[in-house]
Amino acid sequence: MTIDLKSWESYRVEPGKRIRLKQIPAGATDFCGDKATARATVKKYRKQIDELVSVLAMEERRSLLVVLQGVDASGKDGAVRRIFTGVNPQHCRVISFKEPNREERAHDYLWRIYRSAPAKGELRVFNRSQYEDVLVPRAHGKMSAKEMHIRLRQIAEMERSWTESGIAIRKFFLHISRKEQGSRFQKRLNDPEKHWKVQESDFADRKLWPKFQQAYEAVLSRTSTDYAPWYAVPADHKWYRDVVIAGAVLGTLRAMRPRRPMPRLDSKLYQL
């Protein structure tokens, strides 16, 4: 089965479109209903991603930022492991944004984000992102709608500035159902090797599910742009989540068309 890379573009959130997450099936497998095919496709995509990122590094003029965002247990860590393992670590870096530490809290909320911008020639992955400092306080009732809209405007302006400086940005919202989240929490509780991943705050946030969904809807609706689009990725099936993200990343790299630098030496003059 051959999957057209353009298939994944159907999950791109149209700029200015108002999103309703309840209308997007979290368990969809529209373009690849076969787990074995999906896994094989991800492996093929990963190899091509590595090859193109290597050329991007040689070119050393532009970079690619991949943002992974979603509720607890939506699969951000798994997506990083499945999609980017095997990409040359000299050219790929993953940054996980947790609760701000003391130094970060002493600065503007975007300070730590600016410090983490990808270098030229690099693929950088944000595991959580600049949107954490909007989603969490808004869902917890600690940020007004006006304050949220101001921050989303500021983030969109930052992303525009970055893209104008040569950073391609692709953002992925890992869309899982509440039922699937509960199932994953239970599996973690039952697995001694994963029990440590479950925190009391996970269950507290789960009680705020409607609030988080509303916050995500605002983020997706207001900050999906032509230059930094969001993809609402059905993520109840991990294997489908991976093939969608990997395909969209590969499609972006192909569209960037990285080129190897011109030779600096005349090979005829330097024969050994």
XYZ file of C-alpha atoms in Angstrom:
272
model
C 0.000 0.000 0.000
C 1.401 3.389 -1.076
C 0.365 6.456 0.888
C 0.453 9.856 -0.795
C 2.296 12.334 1.433
C -0.363 14.901 0.595
C -2.876 12.786 2.526
C -1.568 14.095 5.823
C -2.280 17.678 4.760
C -5.981 16.996 5.312
C -5.272 17.265 9.060
C -3.895 20.782 8.695
C -6.033 23.343 10.514
C -7.162 25.991 8.069
C -6.136 29.512 9.189
C -9.050 31.389 10.702
C -11.183 28.249 10.988
C -12.969 27.717 14.284
C -12.186 24.222 15.559
C -14.533 21.956 17.501
C -12.579 18.979 18.783
C -15.718 16.923 19.394
C -16.243 16.936 15.642
C -12.798 15.443 14.944
C -12.675 11.632 15.471
C -9.683 10.892 17.717
C -9.747 7.256 16.602
C -9.706 7.929 12.863
C -7.418 5.920 10.570
C -8.514 7.542 7.315
C -5.518 6.858 5.118
C -3.908 3.797 6.662
C -6.036 1.293 8.576
C -3.300 -1.311 8.788
C -0.899 -1.155 11.740
C 1.820 -3.208 10.029
C 1.736 -0.959 6.961
C 1.875 2.135 9.151
C 4.925 0.884 11.044
C 6.717 0.013 7.812
C 5.830 3.409 6.349
C 7.161 5.255 9.405
C 10.439 3.351 9.091
C 10.707 4.397 5.435
C 9.771 8.002 6.223
C 12.294 8.147 9.076
C 15.140 7.161 6.753
C 14.174 9.861 4.273
C 13.802 12.427 7.052
C 17.340 11.635 8.207
C 18.704 12.029 4.674
C 17.014 15.386 4.125
C 17.967 16.724 7.563
C 21.594 15.820 6.788
C 21.414 17.960 3.664
C 19.708 20.737 5.648
C 22.674 20.631 8.028
C 25.119 20.887 5.118
C 23.195 23.822 3.704
C 23.264 25.552 7.120
C 20.853 28.323 6.108
C 17.452 27.181 7.394
C 16.011 24.911 10.063
C 12.834 23.025 10.948
C 10.928 23.224 14.228
C 8.425 20.483 15.056
C 6.045 21.210 17.939
C 4.275 18.320 19.709
C 1.433 19.358 21.974
C -1.362 17.427 23.674
C -2.994 16.463 26.946
C -1.297 14.061 29.369
C -0.780 10.587 27.837
C -1.503 11.821 24.311
C 1.755 10.267 23.126
C 4.302 13.045 22.767
C 7.180 10.966 24.146
C 6.151 7.998 22.040
C 6.025 10.086 18.885
C 9.531 11.400 19.571
C 10.820 7.877 20.093
C 9.091 6.321 17.086
C 9.671 9.083 14.544
C 12.982 10.717 15.390
C 15.043 7.825 16.733
C 17.543 7.183 13.969
C 17.832 10.788 12.842
C 21.465 11.844 13.214
C 21.722 13.359 16.731
C 24.231 15.907 15.410
C 21.382 17.454 13.436
C 18.365 16.762 15.641
C 17.626 17.937 19.169
C 14.576 17.355 21.357
C 13.647 19.829 24.099
C 11.005 19.027 26.707
C 9.301 21.978 28.367
C 8.177 21.199 31.887
C 6.803 23.495 34.563
C 8.965 26.666 34.569
C 11.804 26.627 37.098
C 12.763 29.543 39.326
C 15.032 31.200 36.752
C 12.424 30.851 33.997
C 9.666 32.278 36.183
C 11.838 35.358 36.772
C 11.664 36.176 33.050
C 9.005 36.749 30.414
C 7.147 33.512 29.600
C 8.724 33.385 26.118
C 12.285 33.780 27.417
C 12.945 30.062 27.622
C 11.377 29.570 24.191
C 13.623 32.121 22.480
C 16.631 30.440 24.091
C 15.563 27.148 22.533
C 15.090 28.286 18.939
C 16.671 25.862 16.461
C 20.080 26.661 15.054
C 20.603 26.935 11.314
C 20.738 23.514 9.707
C 18.954 21.806 12.596
C 15.764 19.835 13.142
C 14.473 20.691 16.599
C 11.518 19.062 18.340
C 9.593 20.784 21.122
C 7.954 18.233 23.441
C 5.349 20.653 24.779
C 6.030 24.234 23.837
C 5.323 27.955 24.130
C 1.641 27.052 24.282
C 1.966 25.470 27.745
C 2.003 28.935 29.293
C -1.404 29.594 27.762
C -3.159 26.234 27.958
C -2.457 25.364 31.586
C -3.276 28.696 33.260
C -6.352 29.132 31.051
C -7.708 25.645 31.853
C -7.001 26.191 35.569
C -8.912 29.454 35.565
C -5.821 31.565 36.240
C -5.887 33.457 32.944
C -8.708 35.511 31.443
C -9.818 35.213 27.828
C -8.293 38.633 27.142
C -4.926 37.612 28.598
C -5.013 34.386 26.596
C -5.700 36.234 23.342
C -2.824 38.637 24.024
C -0.412 35.763 24.550
C -1.615 33.924 21.453
C -1.050 37.081 19.416
C 2.445 37.412 20.867
C 3.240 33.785 20.067
C 1.951 34.132 16.506
C 4.149 37.220 16.051
C 7.164 35.307 17.365
C 6.472 32.436 14.975
C 6.166 34.848 12.060
C 9.504 36.404 12.999
C 11.124 32.982 13.162
C 9.785 31.857 9.792
C 10.968 35.092 8.203
C 14.409 34.238 9.585
C 14.443 30.820 7.914
C 12.809 28.552 10.512
C 10.035 26.360 9.092
C 7.471 25.540 11.797
C 5.016 22.639 11.913
C 2.812 22.142 14.993
C 1.016 18.922 15.872
C -1.855 18.595 18.326
C -2.116 14.947 19.391
C -5.868 14.520 19.631
C -6.952 11.661 21.905
C -10.318 10.900 23.455
C -10.974 11.095 27.177
C -11.704 7.367 27.171
C -8.332 6.580 25.590
C -6.531 8.833 28.067
C -8.151 6.933 30.941
C -7.095 3.621 29.428
C -3.491 4.791 29.121
C -3.442 6.063 32.689
C -4.696 2.691 33.900
C -2.042 0.812 31.915
C 0.636 2.977 33.466
C -0.700 2.300 36.948
C -0.649 -1.431 36.239
C 2.868 -1.450 34.772
C 5.680 -1.247 37.387
C 8.036 0.185 34.756
C 5.654 3.017 33.862
C 3.937 3.631 37.193
C 6.386 6.444 37.937
C 5.025 8.443 34.987
C 1.636 8.921 36.663
C 1.272 11.958 38.917
C -1.537 13.283 41.050
C -1.677 16.350 38.807
C -2.556 14.120 35.844
C -5.827 13.139 37.491
C -6.497 16.692 38.649
C -6.129 17.913 35.058
C -8.298 15.045 33.826
C -11.164 16.499 35.859
C -10.670 19.696 33.869
C -10.995 17.898 30.521
C -13.676 20.270 29.113
C -11.609 23.301 30.117
C -8.480 21.932 28.435
C -10.439 21.070 25.287
C -11.783 24.617 25.131
C -8.277 26.021 25.607
C -6.919 23.824 22.819
C -9.749 24.879 20.524
C -8.826 28.524 21.094
C -5.137 27.832 20.448
C -5.737 25.863 17.258
C -8.303 28.329 15.927
C -6.251 31.445 16.601
C -2.677 30.344 15.873
C -2.836 28.028 12.867
C -1.338 30.148 10.108
C 0.023 29.644 6.600
C 3.550 30.054 7.941
C 3.160 27.981 11.159
C 0.215 25.608 10.718
C -1.313 23.273 13.253
C -2.214 19.675 12.430
C -5.006 18.073 14.478
C -3.705 14.489 14.472
C -6.018 11.593 15.425
C -3.950 9.944 18.167
C -6.049 7.215 19.808
C -4.071 4.750 17.678
C -0.378 5.307 18.328
C 0.722 3.762 15.041
C -1.562 6.076 13.075
C -0.400 9.109 15.045
C 3.191 8.294 14.117
C 2.616 7.838 10.398
C 0.656 11.108 10.154
C 3.333 13.168 11.923
C 6.230 11.487 10.122
C 4.531 12.003 6.765
C 3.840 15.677 7.427
C 7.435 16.258 8.581
C 8.819 14.501 5.512
C 6.505 16.455 3.243
C 7.711 19.705 4.818
C 11.367 18.792 4.333
C 10.748 17.885 0.713
C 9.008 21.202 0.154
C 11.997 23.008 1.684
C 14.211 21.409 -0.995
C 17.530 21.588 0.896
C 20.580 21.600 -1.374
C 24.160 20.503 -0.825
C 26.663 23.375 -0.948
C 28.698 23.897 -4.097
C 32.186 22.326 -3.981
C 34.828 24.671 -2.608
C 37.774 23.031 -4.328
C 38.481 22.042 -7.896
C 38.895 18.277 -7.599
C 41.176 18.223 -10.661
C 43.729 20.310 -8.780
C 43.711 18.105 -5.680
C 44.276 14.578 -6.914
C 46.234 12.328 -4.508
